[in-house]
PDB file of C-alpha atoms in Angstrom:
ATOM      1  CA  MET A   1      -5.438  44.484 -27.442  1.00  0.00           C
ATOM      2  CA  THR A   2      -8.843  43.089 -27.357  1.00  0.00           C
ATOM      3  CA  VAL A   3      -8.379  42.065 -31.268  1.00  0.00           C
ATOM      4  CA  MET A   4      -4.892  40.606 -30.617  1.00  0.00           C
ATOM      5  CA  LEU A   5      -6.542  38.334 -27.661  1.00  0.00           C
ATOM      6  CA  VAL A   6      -9.597  37.450 -29.807  1.00  0.00           C
ATOM      7  CA  LEU A   7      -7.585  36.192 -32.670  1.00  0.00           C
ATOM      8  CA  MET A   8      -5.018  34.059 -30.599  1.00  0.00           C
ATOM      9  CA  LEU A   9      -8.233  32.398 -28.843  1.00  0.00           C
ATOM     10  CA  VAL A  10      -9.638  31.512 -31.942  1.00  0.00           C
ATOM     11  CA  PHE A  11      -6.347  30.449 -33.555  1.00  0.00           C
ATOM     12  CA  PHE A  12      -5.690  28.086 -30.207  1.00  0.00           C
ATOM     13  CA  GLY A  13      -8.966  26.803 -30.591  1.00  0.00           C
ATOM     14  CA  LEU A  14      -9.143  25.834 -34.275  1.00  0.00           C
ATOM     15  CA  TYR A  15      -5.617  24.476 -34.379  1.00  0.00           C
ATOM     16  CA  GLY A  16      -6.621  22.241 -31.511  1.00  0.00           C
ATOM     17  CA  LEU A  17      -9.907  20.839 -33.000  1.00  0.00           C
ATOM     18  CA  PRO A  18      -8.428  18.208 -35.315  1.00  0.00           C
ATOM     19  CA  ARG A  19      -6.204  17.026 -32.597  1.00  0.00           C
ATOM     20  CA  ILE A  20      -8.581  16.336 -29.721  1.00  0.00           C
ATOM     21  CA  HIS A  21      -9.348  13.076 -28.595  1.00  0.00           C
ATOM     22  CA  THR A  22     -12.992  12.037 -28.761  1.00  0.00           C
ATOM     23  CA  GLU A  23     -12.992  10.720 -25.263  1.00  0.00           C
ATOM     24  CA  ILE A  24     -13.893  14.224 -23.969  1.00  0.00           C
ATOM     25  CA  PHE A  25     -17.289  13.421 -25.421  1.00  0.00           C
ATOM     26  CA  ASP A  26     -17.908  10.355 -23.645  1.00  0.00           C
ATOM     27  CA  PHE A  27     -20.385  11.098 -20.888  1.00  0.00           C
ATOM     28  CA  HIS A  28     -19.698   7.568 -19.480  1.00  0.00           C
ATOM     29  CA  ASN A  29     -16.215   7.738 -19.007  1.00  0.00           C
ATOM     30  CA  PRO A  30     -15.249   7.429 -15.385  1.00  0.00           C
ATOM     31  CA  THR A  31     -13.228  10.887 -15.491  1.00  0.00           C
ATOM     32  CA  PHE A  32     -16.025  12.967 -16.934  1.00  0.00           C
ATOM     33  CA  PHE A  33     -18.059  14.970 -14.226  1.00  0.00           C
ATOM     34  CA  SER A  34     -15.346  14.022 -11.763  1.00  0.00           C
ATOM     35  CA  GLY A  35     -15.812  16.661  -9.548  1.00  0.00           C
ATOM     36  CA  GLY A  36     -19.465  15.983  -8.941  1.00  0.00           C
ATOM     37  CA  MET A  37     -22.423  18.844  -8.819  1.00  0.00           C
ATOM     38  CA  GLU A  38     -20.060  20.805  -6.642  1.00  0.00           C
ATOM     39  CA  GLY A  39     -17.446  20.988  -8.755  1.00  0.00           C
ATOM     40  CA  PHE A  40     -19.590  21.898 -11.657  1.00  0.00           C
ATOM     41  CA  CYS A  41     -21.046  24.824  -9.731  1.00  0.00           C
ATOM     42  CA  GLU A  42     -17.571  25.807  -8.641  1.00  0.00           C
ATOM     43  CA  ALA A  43     -16.377  25.647 -12.311  1.00  0.00           C
ATOM     44  CA  ALA A  44     -19.461  27.744 -13.355  1.00  0.00           C
ATOM     45  CA  GLY A  45     -18.888  30.519 -10.764  1.00  0.00           C
ATOM     46  CA  MET A  46     -15.244  30.485 -12.200  1.00  0.00           C
ATOM     47  CA  PHE A  47     -16.617  31.042 -15.232  1.00  0.00           C
ATOM     48  CA  LEU A  48     -18.965  33.672 -14.588  1.00  0.00           C
ATOM     49  CA  TYR A  49     -16.492  35.571 -12.790  1.00  0.00           C
ATOM     50  CA  SER A  50     -13.985  35.298 -15.554  1.00  0.00           C
ATOM     51  CA  THR A  51     -17.003  36.829 -18.230  1.00  0.00           C
ATOM     52  CA  VAL A  52     -18.565  39.424 -15.902  1.00  0.00           C
ATOM     53  CA  THR A  53     -17.423  42.261 -18.045  1.00  0.00           C
ATOM     54  CA  TYR A  54     -20.143  41.910 -20.385  1.00  0.00           C
ATOM     55  CA  GLN A  55     -22.280  43.090 -17.498  1.00  0.00           C
ATOM     56  CA  ILE A  56     -20.514  46.070 -16.526  1.00  0.00           C
ATOM     57  CA  LEU A  57     -21.148  47.476 -19.836  1.00  0.00           C
ATOM     58  CA  LEU A  58     -23.963  49.186 -18.319  1.00  0.00           C
ATOM     59  CA  ASN A  59     -21.549  51.485 -16.226  1.00  0.00           C
ATOM     60  CA  PHE A  60     -20.759  53.172 -19.792  1.00  0.00           C
ATOM     61  CA  SER A  61     -24.344  53.705 -20.473  1.00  0.00           C
ATOM     62  CA  GLY A  62     -23.542  57.568 -19.749  1.00  0.00           C
ATOM     63  CA  ARG A  63     -20.710  57.724 -22.137  1.00  0.00           C
ATOM     64  CA  ALA A  64     -22.608  55.913 -24.968  1.00  0.00           C
ATOM     65  CA  LYS A  65     -23.901  58.041 -27.816  1.00  0.00           C
ATOM     66  CA  LYS A  66     -27.117  55.522 -28.133  1.00  0.00           C
ATOM     67  CA  PRO A  67     -27.085  53.884 -25.092  1.00  0.00           C
ATOM     68  CA  LYS A  68     -30.475  52.436 -24.895  1.00  0.00           C
ATOM     69  CA  LYS A  69     -29.870  50.665 -28.443  1.00  0.00           C
ATOM     70  CA  LEU A  70     -26.038  50.139 -28.072  1.00  0.00           C
ATOM     71  CA  ILE A  71     -25.501  48.963 -24.561  1.00  0.00           C
ATOM     72  CA  PRO A  72     -27.940  45.981 -24.751  1.00  0.00           C
ATOM     73  CA  LEU A  73     -26.611  45.395 -28.219  1.00  0.00           C
ATOM     74  CA  ALA A  74     -22.873  45.352 -26.889  1.00  0.00           C
ATOM     75  CA  MET A  75     -23.771  42.988 -24.047  1.00  0.00           C
ATOM     76  CA  LEU A  76     -25.939  40.492 -26.361  1.00  0.00           C
ATOM     77  CA  LEU A  77     -23.044  40.443 -28.908  1.00  0.00           C
ATOM     78  CA  CYS A  78     -20.339  39.966 -26.232  1.00  0.00           C
ATOM     79  CA  MET A  79     -22.456  37.235 -24.664  1.00  0.00           C
ATOM     80  CA  LEU A  80     -22.439  35.298 -27.880  1.00  0.00           C
ATOM     81  CA  ILE A  81     -18.689  35.746 -28.905  1.00  0.00           C
ATOM     82  CA  ILE A  82     -17.837  34.403 -25.304  1.00  0.00           C
ATOM     83  CA  ILE A  83     -19.827  31.563 -25.777  1.00  0.00           C
ATOM     84  CA  VAL A  84     -18.301  30.726 -29.026  1.00  0.00           C
ATOM     85  CA  ILE A  85     -14.588  31.537 -28.254  1.00  0.00           C
ATOM     86  CA  TYR A  86     -14.774  29.962 -24.724  1.00  0.00           C
ATOM     87  CA  GLY A  87     -16.308  26.761 -26.202  1.00  0.00           C
ATOM     88  CA  LEU A  88     -13.764  26.363 -28.775  1.00  0.00           C
ATOM     89  CA  VAL A  89     -10.980  26.986 -26.311  1.00  0.00           C
ATOM     90  CA  ALA A  90     -12.351  24.576 -23.554  1.00  0.00           C
ATOM     91  CA  ILE A  91     -12.791  21.848 -26.271  1.00  0.00           C
ATOM     92  CA  THR A  92      -8.928  22.597 -27.035  1.00  0.00           C
ATOM     93  CA  ALA A  93      -7.644  22.712 -23.765  1.00  0.00           C
ATOM     94  CA  THR A  94      -9.185  19.633 -22.433  1.00  0.00           C
ATOM     95  CA  GLY A  95      -9.146  17.467 -25.749  1.00  0.00           C
ATOM     96  CA  VAL A  96      -5.756  17.581 -26.932  1.00  0.00           C
ATOM     97  CA  LEU A  97      -4.038  16.011 -23.802  1.00  0.00           C
ATOM     98  CA  PRO A  98      -5.561  13.170 -22.276  1.00  0.00           C
ATOM     99  CA  LEU A  99      -8.159  13.746 -19.610  1.00  0.00           C
ATOM    100  CA  GLU A 100      -5.985  12.886 -16.446  1.00  0.00           C
ATOM    101  CA  GLN A 101      -3.320  15.236 -17.963  1.00  0.00           C
ATOM    102  CA  ALA A 102      -5.366  18.082 -18.722  1.00  0.00           C
ATOM    103  CA  ALA A 103      -7.077  18.257 -15.638  1.00  0.00           C
ATOM    104  CA  ASN A 104      -6.036  21.191 -13.357  1.00  0.00           C
ATOM    105  CA  LYS A 105      -3.770  22.438 -15.643  1.00  0.00           C
ATOM    106  CA  THR A 106      -3.746  25.874 -17.854  1.00  0.00           C
ATOM    107  CA  LEU A 107      -3.829  26.795 -21.277  1.00  0.00           C
ATOM    108  CA  LEU A 108      -0.143  27.194 -21.430  1.00  0.00           C
ATOM    109  CA  ASP A 109       0.531  23.272 -21.005  1.00  0.00           C
ATOM    110  CA  THR A 110      -2.104  22.407 -24.176  1.00  0.00           C
ATOM    111  CA  ALA A 111      -0.031  25.169 -25.885  1.00  0.00           C
ATOM    112  CA  GLN A 112       3.366  23.688 -25.166  1.00  0.00           C
ATOM    113  CA  ALA A 113       1.745  20.099 -26.435  1.00  0.00           C
ATOM    114  CA  MET A 114       0.686  21.538 -29.584  1.00  0.00           C
ATOM    115  CA  TRP A 115       3.435  23.929 -30.452  1.00  0.00           C
ATOM    116  CA  PRO A 116       6.901  24.957 -30.949  1.00  0.00           C
ATOM    117  CA  SER A 117       8.505  27.218 -28.374  1.00  0.00           C
ATOM    118  CA  ILE A 118       8.248  30.574 -30.243  1.00  0.00           C
ATOM    119  CA  LEU A 119       4.604  29.891 -30.629  1.00  0.00           C
ATOM    120  CA  VAL A 120       4.127  29.131 -26.957  1.00  0.00           C
ATOM    121  CA  VAL A 121       5.719  32.475 -26.318  1.00  0.00           C
ATOM    122  CA  LEU A 122       3.819  34.313 -28.834  1.00  0.00           C
ATOM    123  CA  PHE A 123       0.384  32.663 -27.305  1.00  0.00           C
ATOM    124  CA  VAL A 124       1.460  34.005 -23.692  1.00  0.00           C
ATOM    125  CA  ILE A 125       1.810  37.618 -25.033  1.00  0.00           C
ATOM    126  CA  PHE A 126      -1.023  37.653 -26.965  1.00  0.00           C
ATOM    127  CA  GLY A 127      -2.994  35.247 -24.941  1.00  0.00           C
ATOM    128  CA  PRO A 128      -2.757  35.409 -21.221  1.00  0.00           C
ATOM    129  CA  VAL A 129      -1.056  38.554 -21.055  1.00  0.00           C
ATOM    130  CA  MET A 130      -3.490  40.284 -23.231  1.00  0.00           C
ATOM    131  CA  ALA A 131      -6.407  38.778 -21.286  1.00  0.00           C
ATOM    132  CA  LEU A 132      -4.970  40.161 -18.019  1.00  0.00           C
ATOM    133  CA  ALA A 133      -4.153  43.807 -19.712  1.00  0.00           C
ATOM    134  CA  THR A 134      -7.837  44.133 -21.193  1.00  0.00           C
ATOM    135  CA  THR A 135      -9.407  42.827 -17.944  1.00  0.00           C
ATOM    136  CA  LEU A 136      -7.538  45.255 -15.842  1.00  0.00           C
ATOM    137  CA  ASN A 137      -8.329  48.444 -18.159  1.00  0.00           C
ATOM    138  CA  GLY A 138     -12.021  47.624 -18.766  1.00  0.00           C
ATOM    139  CA  ASN A 139     -12.572  47.130 -14.967  1.00  0.00           C
ATOM    140  CA  ILE A 140     -10.581  50.062 -13.219  1.00  0.00           C
ATOM    141  CA  VAL A 141     -12.648  52.063 -15.665  1.00  0.00           C
ATOM    142  CA  SER A 142     -15.761  50.995 -15.130  1.00  0.00           C
ATOM    143  CA  PHE A 143     -15.477  50.279 -11.454  1.00  0.00           C
ATOM    144  CA  SER A 144     -15.015  54.009 -10.851  1.00  0.00           C
ATOM    145  CA  ILE A 145     -17.713  55.293 -12.867  1.00  0.00           C
ATOM    146  CA  PRO A 146     -20.583  54.559 -10.666  1.00  0.00           C
ATOM    147  CA  ILE A 147     -18.135  55.732  -7.654  1.00  0.00           C
ATOM    148  CA  GLU A 148     -17.278  58.866  -9.174  1.00  0.00           C
ATOM    149  CA  ALA A 149     -20.779  59.645 -10.102  1.00  0.00           C
ATOM    150  CA  ALA A 150     -21.999  58.858  -6.693  1.00  0.00           C
ATOM    151  CA  ALA A 151     -19.734  61.107  -4.931  1.00  0.00           C
ATOM    152  CA  ARG A 152     -20.961  63.966  -7.385  1.00  0.00           C
ATOM    153  CA  ASP A 153     -24.563  63.212  -6.180  1.00  0.00           C
ATOM    154  CA  GLY A 154     -23.514  63.284  -2.502  1.00  0.00           C
ATOM    155  CA  TRP A 155     -23.574  59.313  -1.560  1.00  0.00           C
ATOM    156  CA  PHE A 156     -20.103  59.589  -0.833  1.00  0.00           C
ATOM    157  CA  PRO A 157     -17.291  62.308   0.189  1.00  0.00           C
ATOM    158  CA  LYS A 158     -16.672  64.740  -2.867  1.00  0.00           C
ATOM    159  CA  VAL A 159     -13.257  63.552  -2.688  1.00  0.00           C
ATOM    160  CA  PHE A 160     -13.935  60.443  -4.685  1.00  0.00           C
ATOM    161  CA  ALA A 161     -15.102  62.774  -7.619  1.00  0.00           C
ATOM    162  CA  LYS A 162     -11.587  64.594  -7.717  1.00  0.00           C
ATOM    163  CA  ALA A 163      -9.807  63.909 -11.392  1.00  0.00           C
ATOM    164  CA  ASN A 164      -6.643  64.878 -12.877  1.00  0.00           C
ATOM    165  CA  ARG A 165      -6.137  67.174 -15.933  1.00  0.00           C
ATOM    166  CA  TYR A 166      -6.912  63.949 -17.946  1.00  0.00           C
ATOM    167  CA  GLY A 167     -10.337  63.244 -16.571  1.00  0.00           C
ATOM    168  CA  ALA A 168      -9.043  60.450 -14.441  1.00  0.00           C
ATOM    169  CA  PRO A 169     -10.790  59.960 -10.915  1.00  0.00           C
ATOM    170  CA  TYR A 170      -7.297  59.293  -9.245  1.00  0.00           C
ATOM    171  CA  VAL A 171      -8.670  59.005  -5.552  1.00  0.00           C
ATOM    172  CA  VAL A 172     -11.170  56.240  -6.418  1.00  0.00           C
ATOM    173  CA  TYR A 173      -8.310  54.367  -8.625  1.00  0.00           C
ATOM    174  CA  THR A 174      -5.818  55.083  -5.502  1.00  0.00           C
ATOM    175  CA  VAL A 175      -8.198  53.484  -3.108  1.00  0.00           C
ATOM    176  CA  GLY A 176      -9.279  50.580  -5.764  1.00  0.00           C
ATOM    177  CA  ALA A 177      -5.410  49.797  -5.769  1.00  0.00           C
ATOM    178  CA  LEU A 178      -5.005  49.241  -2.263  1.00  0.00           C
ATOM    179  CA  ILE A 179      -8.123  47.645  -1.848  1.00  0.00           C
ATOM    180  CA  ALA A 180      -6.870  44.868  -4.519  1.00  0.00           C
ATOM    181  CA  LEU A 181      -3.415  44.596  -2.882  1.00  0.00           C
ATOM    182  CA  LEU A 182      -5.183  43.307   0.493  1.00  0.00           C
ATOM    183  CA  PRO A 183      -5.276  39.504  -0.640  1.00  0.00           C
ATOM    184  CA  VAL A 184      -1.755  39.718  -1.829  1.00  0.00           C
ATOM    185  CA  ILE A 185      -0.142  41.492   1.351  1.00  0.00           C
ATOM    186  CA  PHE A 186      -2.544  39.055   3.607  1.00  0.00           C
ATOM    187  CA  GLY A 187      -2.171  36.078   1.717  1.00  0.00           C
ATOM    188  CA  MET A 188      -5.748  35.376   1.360  1.00  0.00           C
ATOM    189  CA  ASP A 189      -7.320  32.601  -0.694  1.00  0.00           C
ATOM    190  CA  PHE A 190      -8.324  33.748  -4.020  1.00  0.00           C
ATOM    191  CA  ASN A 191     -10.880  30.557  -4.569  1.00  0.00           C
ATOM    192  CA  THR A 192     -12.736  31.943  -1.614  1.00  0.00           C
ATOM    193  CA  ILE A 193     -12.620  35.436  -2.901  1.00  0.00           C
ATOM    194  CA  ILE A 194     -13.749  34.773  -6.171  1.00  0.00           C
ATOM    195  CA  LYS A 195     -17.184  32.699  -5.036  1.00  0.00           C
ATOM    196  CA  ASN A 196     -18.040  35.621  -2.837  1.00  0.00           C
ATOM    197  CA  MET A 197     -17.201  37.882  -5.593  1.00  0.00           C
ATOM    198  CA  VAL A 198     -19.668  35.902  -7.914  1.00  0.00           C
ATOM    199  CA  VAL A 199     -22.427  36.016  -5.171  1.00  0.00           C
ATOM    200  CA  VAL A 200     -21.819  40.015  -4.916  1.00  0.00           C
ATOM    201  CA  PHE A 201     -21.750  40.641  -8.480  1.00  0.00           C
ATOM    202  CA  ASN A 202     -24.707  38.504  -9.370  1.00  0.00           C
ATOM    203  CA  MET A 203     -26.971  40.093  -6.464  1.00  0.00           C
ATOM    204  CA  ASN A 204     -25.831  43.506  -7.583  1.00  0.00           C
ATOM    205  CA  GLY A 205     -26.848  42.656 -11.377  1.00  0.00           C
ATOM    206  CA  LEU A 206     -30.085  41.365 -10.262  1.00  0.00           C
ATOM    207  CA  PHE A 207     -31.111  45.036  -9.151  1.00  0.00           C
ATOM    208  CA  ILE A 208     -29.730  46.579 -12.066  1.00  0.00           C
ATOM    209  CA  PHE A 209     -31.494  44.598 -14.537  1.00  0.00           C
ATOM    210  CA  ILE A 210     -35.082  44.475 -12.592  1.00  0.00           C
ATOM    211  CA  SER A 211     -34.470  48.397 -12.735  1.00  0.00           C
TER     212      SER A 211
END
């Protein structure tokens, strides 16, 4: 799924490069930086939240063959790949359509402007769907590892360490799924949740990086 996602995003970015409007590089354009510093900080926070998974590779240290060597290397490579691919995608997403049309739009709008319907359908499958699937897949496993370990060490009730015959900690997964459903059930604002999550993730990451 990751390979398909990366290939689609690279194809999206490279295909759009020859078609971008140069006005996106005009820093004196009145529409440039239209959200001000507050908008920039919100965008940066959203970007951090959407790329936080390279940090949670630390959670897999206990399962890696050479964690001291391979985990930092994997984190560094992920960061570099993210910078290149997201840079390509961002330039295409904001440059193919005029800025006033690209603002507050998704990658799908740009894809529809560039491609016939069949390619747009493939883009949805191998782009957004694969992005969602890989994010869920990685997060479900990574968030359960520390909780499961803490339960075995006595920090949490032992029930959180229970696993099925496949080794999956089903109690942790069930509790996590219920927590994830709360914003949907109560109609909570996802922008507010994401902003708070960025703060929590980075404060938590600070202690990990220091140690």
